[in-house]
């Protein structure tokens, strides 16, 4: 294929106009979760209006993943027991997995990709806990969605992205460099476009756009830095598949910002492995398989 990156960018812009919208319920749930004035009652009400979503949420919360001794009968009860943010995370995960479930015929390891994403979400939680400078429950969704631009390209630009993936495979280079070189745009920019279109809160949009260039972020540096670091650590531990086998450099200033002493790293790795194992079960259930 001989296309200039300018042609590709035009084509991408056209194709992205046909992106599906995230279901209304998921959008409302994100709005509510990030609005300090909203209440848990609002959220249960919005979710309960969607029967199939309600069924999925209840199936996951009653699974071994959560391991509650008594059956949770309603979304309202789930919110009380699990908490507001955990239920919101669950709804967003289920909705995003659903939106990108269709087969693409591309040689892209989708299960590996979601393991990478869940791995980053879970690791971000651990880093937030150890560094102590932001609420643990705020980092899961941004972690899960940081590489959403890749799935969008796999699903909506399969021919163009196949060329990228083939080149990554034959050269062993970092996928982001190859995207830039062949398409003139990377998954972070595509991701930001989608996140804007889906009206995600600015915190999530920033995380998606800046996760590879954390020091350029003017706002939300804490969350951007945590996701950046989690992404690198997940690649170091070879959890899931982020599109290539490289390990990008962990930004020194970000590491300094997290103020983690080197001897907690083993603890962090151990808890990562443990939670990621649980997360795979979560993925299977959230997908409905
Ligand atoms: Fe990325
Ligand atoms: Fe990533």
mmCIF file of N, CA and C in Angstrom, residues 160-274:
data_model
loop_
_atom_site.group_PDB
_atom_site.id
_atom_site.type_symbol
_atom_site.label_atom_id
_atom_site.label_comp_id
_atom_site.label_asym_id
_atom_site.label_seq_id
_atom_site.Cartn_x
_atom_site.Cartn_y
_atom_site.Cartn_z
ATOM 1 N N UNK A 160 -5.478 -0.317 7.190
ATOM 2 C CA UNK A 160 -4.351 0.547 7.547
ATOM 3 C C UNK A 160 -3.611 -0.005 8.765
ATOM 4 N N UNK A 161 -4.384 -0.494 9.739
ATOM 5 C CA UNK A 161 -3.728 -0.940 10.961
ATOM 6 C C UNK A 161 -3.003 -2.267 10.774
ATOM 7 N N UNK A 162 -3.477 -3.047 9.816
ATOM 8 C CA UNK A 162 -2.784 -4.317 9.525
ATOM 9 C C UNK A 162 -1.350 -4.032 9.074
ATOM 10 N N UNK A 163 -1.191 -2.994 8.264
ATOM 11 C CA UNK A 163 0.146 -2.635 7.796
ATOM 12 C C UNK A 163 1.032 -2.268 8.994
ATOM 13 N N UNK A 164 0.447 -1.547 9.943
ATOM 14 C CA UNK A 164 1.184 -1.170 11.157
ATOM 15 C C UNK A 164 1.597 -2.419 11.942
ATOM 16 N N UNK A 165 0.632 -3.293 12.160
ATOM 17 C CA UNK A 165 0.911 -4.485 12.971
ATOM 18 C C UNK A 165 1.957 -5.382 12.304
ATOM 19 N N UNK A 166 1.837 -5.537 10.987
ATOM 20 C CA UNK A 166 2.831 -6.348 10.264
ATOM 21 C C UNK A 166 4.227 -5.758 10.407
ATOM 22 N N UNK A 167 4.304 -4.429 10.289
ATOM 23 C CA UNK A 167 5.609 -3.782 10.396
ATOM 24 C C UNK A 167 6.181 -3.945 11.810
ATOM 25 N N UNK A 168 5.312 -3.815 12.813
ATOM 26 C CA UNK A 168 5.760 -3.991 14.203
ATOM 27 C C UNK A 168 6.320 -5.398 14.383
ATOM 28 N N UNK A 169 5.597 -6.353 13.820
ATOM 29 C CA UNK A 169 6.009 -7.744 13.961
ATOM 30 C C UNK A 169 7.355 -8.017 13.269
ATOM 31 N N UNK A 170 7.532 -7.457 12.090
ATOM 32 C CA UNK A 170 8.766 -7.778 11.361
ATOM 33 C C UNK A 170 9.980 -7.002 11.878
ATOM 34 N N UNK A 171 9.730 -5.869 12.539
ATOM 35 C CA UNK A 171 10.877 -5.071 12.982
ATOM 36 C C UNK A 171 11.095 -5.106 14.495
ATOM 37 N N UNK A 172 10.055 -5.502 15.254
ATOM 38 C CA UNK A 172 10.179 -5.484 16.713
ATOM 39 C C UNK A 172 10.181 -4.069 17.287
ATOM 40 N N UNK A 173 9.702 -3.106 16.499
ATOM 41 C CA UNK A 173 9.695 -1.717 16.990
ATOM 42 C C UNK A 173 8.471 -1.445 17.860
ATOM 43 N N UNK A 174 8.516 -0.291 18.533
ATOM 44 C CA UNK A 174 7.419 0.148 19.387
ATOM 45 C C UNK A 174 6.245 0.562 18.494
ATOM 46 N N UNK A 175 5.036 0.084 18.834
ATOM 47 C CA UNK A 175 3.867 0.293 17.978
ATOM 48 C C UNK A 175 3.561 1.783 17.761
ATOM 49 N N UNK A 176 3.802 2.578 18.760
ATOM 50 C CA UNK A 176 3.468 4.000 18.628
ATOM 51 C C UNK A 176 4.335 4.690 17.569
ATOM 52 N N UNK A 177 5.628 4.331 17.516
ATOM 53 C CA UNK A 177 6.512 4.905 16.494
ATOM 54 C C UNK A 177 6.065 4.495 15.099
ATOM 55 N N UNK A 178 5.648 3.249 14.968
ATOM 56 C CA UNK A 178 5.226 2.757 13.653
ATOM 57 C C UNK A 178 3.912 3.421 13.228
ATOM 58 N N UNK A 179 3.003 3.615 14.172
ATOM 59 C CA UNK A 179 1.748 4.331 13.858
ATOM 60 C C UNK A 179 2.070 5.726 13.316
ATOM 61 N N UNK A 180 2.939 6.422 14.031
ATOM 62 C CA UNK A 180 3.320 7.784 13.613
ATOM 63 C C UNK A 180 3.913 7.768 12.216
ATOM 64 N N UNK A 181 4.803 6.817 11.996
ATOM 65 C CA UNK A 181 5.524 6.780 10.728
ATOM 66 C C UNK A 181 4.596 6.435 9.562
ATOM 67 N N UNK A 182 3.741 5.428 9.739
ATOM 68 C CA UNK A 182 2.935 4.965 8.610
ATOM 69 C C UNK A 182 1.592 5.680 8.474
ATOM 70 N N UNK A 183 1.015 6.124 9.592
ATOM 71 C CA UNK A 183 -0.310 6.741 9.521
ATOM 72 C C UNK A 183 -0.271 8.241 9.792
ATOM 73 N N UNK A 184 0.829 8.707 10.364
ATOM 74 C CA UNK A 184 0.924 10.123 10.695
ATOM 75 C C UNK A 184 0.124 10.496 11.935
ATOM 76 N N UNK A 185 -0.337 9.498 12.645
ATOM 77 C CA UNK A 185 -1.110 9.771 13.866
ATOM 78 C C UNK A 185 -0.956 8.554 14.783
ATOM 79 N N UNK A 186 -0.968 8.761 16.094
ATOM 80 C CA UNK A 186 -0.794 7.599 16.979
ATOM 81 C C UNK A 186 -2.085 7.281 17.732
ATOM 82 N N UNK A 187 -2.059 6.150 18.468
ATOM 83 C CA UNK A 187 -3.284 5.706 19.139
ATOM 84 C C UNK A 187 -3.722 6.667 20.243
ATOM 85 N N UNK A 188 -2.790 7.450 20.770
ATOM 86 C CA UNK A 188 -3.164 8.404 21.817
ATOM 87 C C UNK A 188 -4.053 9.515 21.235
ATOM 88 N N UNK A 189 -3.719 9.971 20.029
ATOM 89 C CA UNK A 189 -4.532 11.022 19.399
ATOM 90 C C UNK A 189 -5.884 10.485 18.953
ATOM 91 N N UNK A 190 -5.866 9.285 18.387
ATOM 92 C CA UNK A 190 -7.140 8.668 17.985
ATOM 93 C C UNK A 190 -8.008 8.458 19.234
ATOM 94 N N UNK A 191 -7.373 8.000 20.299
ATOM 95 C CA UNK A 191 -8.090 7.759 21.554
ATOM 96 C C UNK A 191 -8.723 9.034 22.084
ATOM 97 N N UNK A 192 -7.974 10.136 22.002
ATOM 98 C CA UNK A 192 -8.538 11.389 22.493
ATOM 99 C C UNK A 192 -9.770 11.797 21.680
ATOM 100 N N UNK A 193 -9.668 11.577 20.380
ATOM 101 C CA UNK A 193 -10.796 11.909 19.506
ATOM 102 C C UNK A 193 -12.060 11.158 19.947
ATOM 103 N N UNK A 194 -11.886 9.859 20.180
ATOM 104 C CA UNK A 194 -13.020 9.022 20.582
ATOM 105 C C UNK A 194 -13.539 9.446 21.959
ATOM 106 N N UNK A 195 -12.610 9.684 22.866
ATOM 107 C CA UNK A 195 -13.001 10.066 24.228
ATOM 108 C C UNK A 195 -13.788 11.378 24.230
ATOM 109 N N UNK A 196 -13.391 12.295 23.343
ATOM 110 C CA UNK A 196 -14.139 13.551 23.208
ATOM 111 C C UNK A 196 -15.529 13.276 22.666
ATOM 112 N N UNK A 197 -15.551 12.441 21.634
ATOM 113 C CA UNK A 197 -16.827 12.128 20.996
ATOM 114 C C UNK A 197 -17.785 11.464 21.990
ATOM 115 N N UNK A 198 -17.234 10.669 22.887
ATOM 116 C CA UNK A 198 -18.061 9.974 23.875
ATOM 117 C C UNK A 198 -18.279 10.814 25.131
ATOM 118 N N UNK A 199 -17.855 12.066 25.077
ATOM 119 C CA UNK A 199 -18.050 12.981 26.217
ATOM 120 C C UNK A 199 -17.484 12.472 27.532
ATOM 121 N N UNK A 200 -16.336 11.834 27.464
ATOM 122 C CA UNK A 200 -15.696 11.393 28.695
ATOM 123 C C UNK A 200 -15.237 12.613 29.480
ATOM 124 N N UNK A 201 -15.146 12.482 30.803
ATOM 125 C CA UNK A 201 -14.672 13.609 31.606
ATOM 126 C C UNK A 201 -13.235 13.982 31.201
ATOM 127 N N UNK A 202 -12.886 15.267 31.345
ATOM 128 C CA UNK A 202 -11.566 15.754 30.911
ATOM 129 C C UNK A 202 -10.410 14.951 31.500
ATOM 130 N N UNK A 203 -10.578 14.433 32.699
ATOM 131 C CA UNK A 203 -9.531 13.658 33.344
ATOM 132 C C UNK A 203 -9.174 12.422 32.516
ATOM 133 N N UNK A 204 -10.200 11.760 31.986
ATOM 134 C CA UNK A 204 -9.971 10.548 31.185
ATOM 135 C C UNK A 204 -9.400 10.925 29.817
ATOM 136 N N UNK A 205 -9.923 12.008 29.249
ATOM 137 C CA UNK A 205 -9.430 12.453 27.939
ATOM 138 C C UNK A 205 -7.929 12.757 28.027
ATOM 139 N N UNK A 206 -7.526 13.480 29.067
ATOM 140 C CA UNK A 206 -6.113 13.829 29.247
ATOM 141 C C UNK A 206 -5.250 12.591 29.414
ATOM 142 N N UNK A 207 -5.734 11.658 30.203
ATOM 143 C CA UNK A 207 -4.954 10.442 30.437
ATOM 144 C C UNK A 207 -4.700 9.709 29.127
ATOM 145 N N UNK A 208 -5.737 9.570 28.337
ATOM 146 C CA UNK A 208 -5.602 8.859 27.058
ATOM 147 C C UNK A 208 -4.602 9.598 26.164
ATOM 148 N N UNK A 209 -4.725 10.900 26.086
ATOM 149 C CA UNK A 209 -3.892 11.671 25.156
ATOM 150 C C UNK A 209 -2.424 11.754 25.595
ATOM 151 N N UNK A 210 -2.188 11.847 26.899
ATOM 152 C CA UNK A 210 -0.819 12.109 27.360
ATOM 153 C C UNK A 210 -0.107 10.903 27.979
ATOM 154 N N UNK A 211 -0.682 9.702 27.902
ATOM 155 C CA UNK A 211 -0.070 8.615 28.686
ATOM 156 C C UNK A 211 1.351 8.272 28.241
ATOM 157 N N UNK A 212 1.723 8.627 27.013
ATOM 158 C CA UNK A 212 3.119 8.406 26.598
ATOM 159 C C UNK A 212 3.989 9.658 26.725
ATOM 160 N N UNK A 213 3.375 10.794 27.028
ATOM 161 C CA UNK A 213 4.128 12.044 27.175
ATOM 162 C C UNK A 213 3.656 12.773 28.424
ATOM 163 N N UNK A 214 3.807 12.119 29.572
ATOM 164 C CA UNK A 214 3.153 12.607 30.794
ATOM 165 C C UNK A 214 3.532 14.031 31.197
ATOM 166 N N UNK A 215 4.742 14.468 30.831
ATOM 167 C CA UNK A 215 5.144 15.800 31.292
ATOM 168 C C UNK A 215 4.510 16.925 30.478
ATOM 169 N N UNK A 216 3.915 16.585 29.355
ATOM 170 C CA UNK A 216 3.253 17.619 28.560
ATOM 171 C C UNK A 216 1.851 17.947 29.076
ATOM 172 N N UNK A 217 1.325 17.068 29.908
ATOM 173 C CA UNK A 217 -0.028 17.290 30.428
ATOM 174 C C UNK A 217 -0.023 18.497 31.364
ATOM 175 N N UNK A 218 -0.919 19.447 31.109
ATOM 176 C CA UNK A 218 -0.969 20.632 31.968
ATOM 177 C C UNK A 218 -1.835 20.349 33.192
ATOM 178 N N UNK A 219 -2.908 19.587 32.961
ATOM 179 C CA UNK A 219 -3.796 19.251 34.078
ATOM 180 C C UNK A 219 -3.748 17.748 34.342
ATOM 181 N N UNK A 220 -4.225 17.368 35.492
ATOM 182 C CA UNK A 220 -4.350 15.947 35.857
ATOM 183 C C UNK A 220 -3.033 15.192 35.757
ATOM 184 N N UNK A 221 -1.930 15.841 36.107
ATOM 185 C CA UNK A 221 -0.633 15.172 36.017
ATOM 186 C C UNK A 221 -0.538 13.952 36.909
ATOM 187 N N UNK A 222 -1.261 13.983 38.035
ATOM 188 C CA UNK A 222 -1.196 12.841 38.956
ATOM 189 C C UNK A 222 -1.709 11.573 38.277
ATOM 190 N N UNK A 223 -2.909 11.668 37.727
ATOM 191 C CA UNK A 223 -3.489 10.474 37.106
ATOM 192 C C UNK A 223 -2.743 10.104 35.813
ATOM 193 N N UNK A 224 -2.361 11.095 35.040
ATOM 194 C CA UNK A 224 -1.611 10.816 33.805
ATOM 195 C C UNK A 224 -0.304 10.088 34.156
ATOM 196 N N UNK A 225 0.383 10.563 35.190
ATOM 197 C CA UNK A 225 1.644 9.955 35.606
ATOM 198 C C UNK A 225 1.452 8.524 36.095
ATOM 199 N N UNK A 226 0.405 8.305 36.849
ATOM 200 C CA UNK A 226 0.149 6.959 37.374
ATOM 201 C C UNK A 226 -0.137 5.981 36.233
ATOM 202 N N UNK A 227 -0.924 6.406 35.267
ATOM 203 C CA UNK A 227 -1.234 5.502 34.146
ATOM 204 C C UNK A 227 0.022 5.260 33.302
ATOM 205 N N UNK A 228 0.805 6.300 33.105
ATOM 206 C CA UNK A 228 2.071 6.144 32.375
ATOM 207 C C UNK A 228 2.951 5.086 33.047
ATOM 208 N N UNK A 229 3.119 5.210 34.359
ATOM 209 C CA UNK A 229 3.983 4.281 35.084
ATOM 210 C C UNK A 229 3.391 2.865 35.067
ATOM 211 N N UNK A 230 2.071 2.759 35.250
ATOM 212 C CA UNK A 230 1.424 1.442 35.259
ATOM 213 C C UNK A 230 1.615 0.744 33.907
ATOM 214 N N UNK A 231 1.508 1.505 32.838
ATOM 215 C CA UNK A 231 1.679 0.963 31.482
ATOM 216 C C UNK A 231 3.071 0.347 31.331
ATOM 217 N N UNK A 232 4.076 1.056 31.804
ATOM 218 C CA UNK A 232 5.448 0.551 31.689
ATOM 219 C C UNK A 232 5.634 -0.703 32.556
ATOM 220 N N UNK A 233 5.140 -0.654 33.806
ATOM 221 C CA UNK A 233 5.324 -1.803 34.708
ATOM 222 C C UNK A 233 4.634 -3.062 34.183
ATOM 223 N N UNK A 234 3.458 -2.876 33.591
ATOM 224 C CA UNK A 234 2.724 -4.016 33.038
ATOM 225 C C UNK A 234 3.516 -4.645 31.886
ATOM 226 N N UNK A 235 4.176 -3.809 31.105
ATOM 227 C CA UNK A 235 5.007 -4.332 30.014
ATOM 228 C C UNK A 235 6.263 -5.021 30.567
ATOM 229 N N UNK A 236 6.815 -4.452 31.636
ATOM 230 C CA UNK A 236 7.987 -5.087 32.258
ATOM 231 C C UNK A 236 7.630 -6.505 32.721
ATOM 232 N N UNK A 237 6.440 -6.652 33.310
ATOM 233 C CA UNK A 237 6.018 -7.965 33.825
ATOM 234 C C UNK A 237 5.365 -8.831 32.756
ATOM 235 N N UNK A 238 5.317 -8.336 31.526
ATOM 236 C CA UNK A 238 4.743 -9.091 30.393
ATOM 237 C C UNK A 238 3.314 -9.578 30.658
ATOM 238 N N UNK A 239 2.498 -8.680 31.169
ATOM 239 C CA UNK A 239 1.092 -9.006 31.414
ATOM 240 C C UNK A 239 0.280 -8.588 30.189
ATOM 241 N N UNK A 240 -0.408 -9.531 29.570
ATOM 242 C CA UNK A 240 -1.204 -9.222 28.388
ATOM 243 C C UNK A 240 -0.339 -8.828 27.204
ATOM 244 N N UNK A 241 -0.940 -8.134 26.261
ATOM 245 C CA UNK A 241 -0.241 -7.768 25.038
ATOM 246 C C UNK A 241 -0.634 -6.350 24.631
ATOM 247 N N UNK A 242 0.334 -5.429 24.653
ATOM 248 C CA UNK A 242 0.037 -4.034 24.336
ATOM 249 C C UNK A 242 0.253 -3.692 22.866
ATOM 250 N N UNK A 243 0.407 -4.692 22.020
ATOM 251 C CA UNK A 243 0.563 -4.420 20.591
ATOM 252 C C UNK A 243 1.972 -4.702 20.087
ATOM 253 N N UNK A 244 2.936 -4.768 20.998
ATOM 254 C CA UNK A 244 4.315 -5.079 20.632
ATOM 255 C C UNK A 244 5.037 -5.569 21.885
ATOM 256 N N UNK A 245 6.294 -5.978 21.709
ATOM 257 C CA UNK A 245 6.996 -6.567 22.858
ATOM 258 C C UNK A 245 8.014 -5.618 23.486
ATOM 259 N N UNK A 246 7.957 -4.338 23.145
ATOM 260 C CA UNK A 246 8.959 -3.415 23.678
ATOM 261 C C UNK A 246 8.581 -2.944 25.094
ATOM 262 N N UNK A 247 9.559 -2.376 25.782
ATOM 263 C CA UNK A 247 9.289 -1.767 27.088
ATOM 264 C C UNK A 247 9.685 -0.294 27.012
ATOM 265 N N UNK A 248 8.677 0.590 26.891
ATOM 266 C CA UNK A 248 9.004 2.019 26.818
ATOM 267 C C UNK A 248 9.669 2.479 28.112
ATOM 268 N N UNK A 249 10.390 3.581 28.039
ATOM 269 C CA UNK A 249 11.092 4.076 29.223
ATOM 270 C C UNK A 249 10.120 4.723 30.201
ATOM 271 N N UNK A 250 10.332 4.419 31.448
ATOM 272 C CA UNK A 250 9.537 5.061 32.498
ATOM 273 C C UNK A 250 10.129 6.447 32.755
ATOM 274 N N UNK A 251 9.305 7.449 32.605
ATOM 275 C CA UNK A 251 9.769 8.811 32.783
ATOM 276 C C UNK A 251 10.277 9.047 34.216
ATOM 277 N N UNK A 252 11.510 9.538 34.313
ATOM 278 C CA UNK A 252 12.168 9.694 35.631
ATOM 279 C C UNK A 252 11.415 10.664 36.543
ATOM 280 N N UNK A 253 10.934 11.751 35.948
ATOM 281 C CA UNK A 253 10.229 12.738 36.769
ATOM 282 C C UNK A 253 8.919 12.180 37.310
ATOM 283 N N UNK A 254 8.278 11.338 36.499
ATOM 284 C CA UNK A 254 7.036 10.720 36.960
ATOM 285 C C UNK A 254 7.339 9.789 38.123
ATOM 286 N N UNK A 255 8.397 9.014 37.965
ATOM 287 C CA UNK A 255 8.783 8.089 39.036
ATOM 288 C C UNK A 255 9.077 8.865 40.324
ATOM 289 N N UNK A 256 9.772 9.984 40.180
ATOM 290 C CA UNK A 256 10.084 10.809 41.344
ATOM 291 C C UNK A 256 8.801 11.352 41.981
ATOM 292 N N UNK A 257 7.853 11.723 41.132
ATOM 293 C CA UNK A 257 6.584 12.261 41.613
ATOM 294 C C UNK A 257 5.826 11.233 42.464
ATOM 295 N N UNK A 258 5.931 9.963 42.073
ATOM 296 C CA UNK A 258 5.210 8.919 42.807
ATOM 297 C C UNK A 258 5.807 8.653 44.188
ATOM 298 N N UNK A 259 7.062 9.085 44.365
ATOM 299 C CA UNK A 259 7.750 8.940 45.660
ATOM 300 C C UNK A 259 7.696 7.512 46.207
ATOM 301 N N UNK A 260 7.925 6.535 45.342
ATOM 302 C CA UNK A 260 7.932 5.147 45.799
ATOM 303 C C UNK A 260 9.371 4.758 46.085
ATOM 304 N N UNK A 261 9.603 4.128 47.214
ATOM 305 C CA UNK A 261 10.977 3.702 47.462
ATOM 306 C C UNK A 261 11.198 2.399 46.686
ATOM 307 N N UNK A 262 12.440 2.168 46.214
ATOM 308 C CA UNK A 262 12.691 1.004 45.352
ATOM 309 C C UNK A 262 12.295 -0.314 46.017
ATOM 310 N N UNK A 263 12.324 -0.359 47.354
ATOM 311 C CA UNK A 263 12.008 -1.649 47.982
ATOM 312 C C UNK A 263 10.517 -1.991 48.035
ATOM 313 N N UNK A 264 9.632 -1.068 47.609
ATOM 314 C CA UNK A 264 8.221 -1.450 47.537
ATOM 315 C C UNK A 264 7.891 -2.094 46.192
ATOM 316 N N UNK A 265 8.862 -2.033 45.262
ATOM 317 C CA UNK A 265 8.589 -2.531 43.917
ATOM 318 C C UNK A 265 8.198 -4.016 43.914
ATOM 319 N N UNK A 266 8.882 -4.801 44.738
ATOM 320 C CA UNK A 266 8.545 -6.225 44.801
ATOM 321 C C UNK A 266 7.115 -6.440 45.288
ATOM 322 N N UNK A 267 6.732 -5.662 46.282
ATOM 323 C CA UNK A 267 5.349 -5.713 46.786
ATOM 324 C C UNK A 267 4.363 -5.353 45.694
ATOM 325 N N UNK A 268 4.714 -4.306 44.965
ATOM 326 C CA UNK A 268 3.829 -3.848 43.897
ATOM 327 C C UNK A 268 3.684 -4.947 42.838
ATOM 328 N N UNK A 269 4.802 -5.534 42.447
ATOM 329 C CA UNK A 269 4.755 -6.613 41.451
ATOM 330 C C UNK A 269 3.894 -7.774 41.940
ATOM 331 N N UNK A 270 4.067 -8.140 43.197
ATOM 332 C CA UNK A 270 3.308 -9.269 43.742
ATOM 333 C C UNK A 270 1.808 -8.980 43.723
ATOM 334 N N UNK A 271 1.425 -7.776 44.148
ATOM 335 C CA UNK A 271 -0.008 -7.494 44.187
ATOM 336 C C UNK A 271 -0.571 -7.321 42.777
ATOM 337 N N UNK A 272 0.293 -6.875 41.843
ATOM 338 C CA UNK A 272 -0.131 -6.783 40.434
ATOM 339 C C UNK A 272 -0.519 -8.153 39.914
ATOM 340 N N UNK A 273 0.375 -9.107 40.104
ATOM 341 C CA UNK A 273 0.147 -10.452 39.577
ATOM 342 C C UNK A 273 -1.137 -11.054 40.147
ATOM 343 N N UNK A 274 -1.309 -10.860 41.439
ATOM 344 C CA UNK A 274 -2.481 -11.381 42.131
ATOM 345 C C UNK A 274 -3.773 -10.769 41.571
#
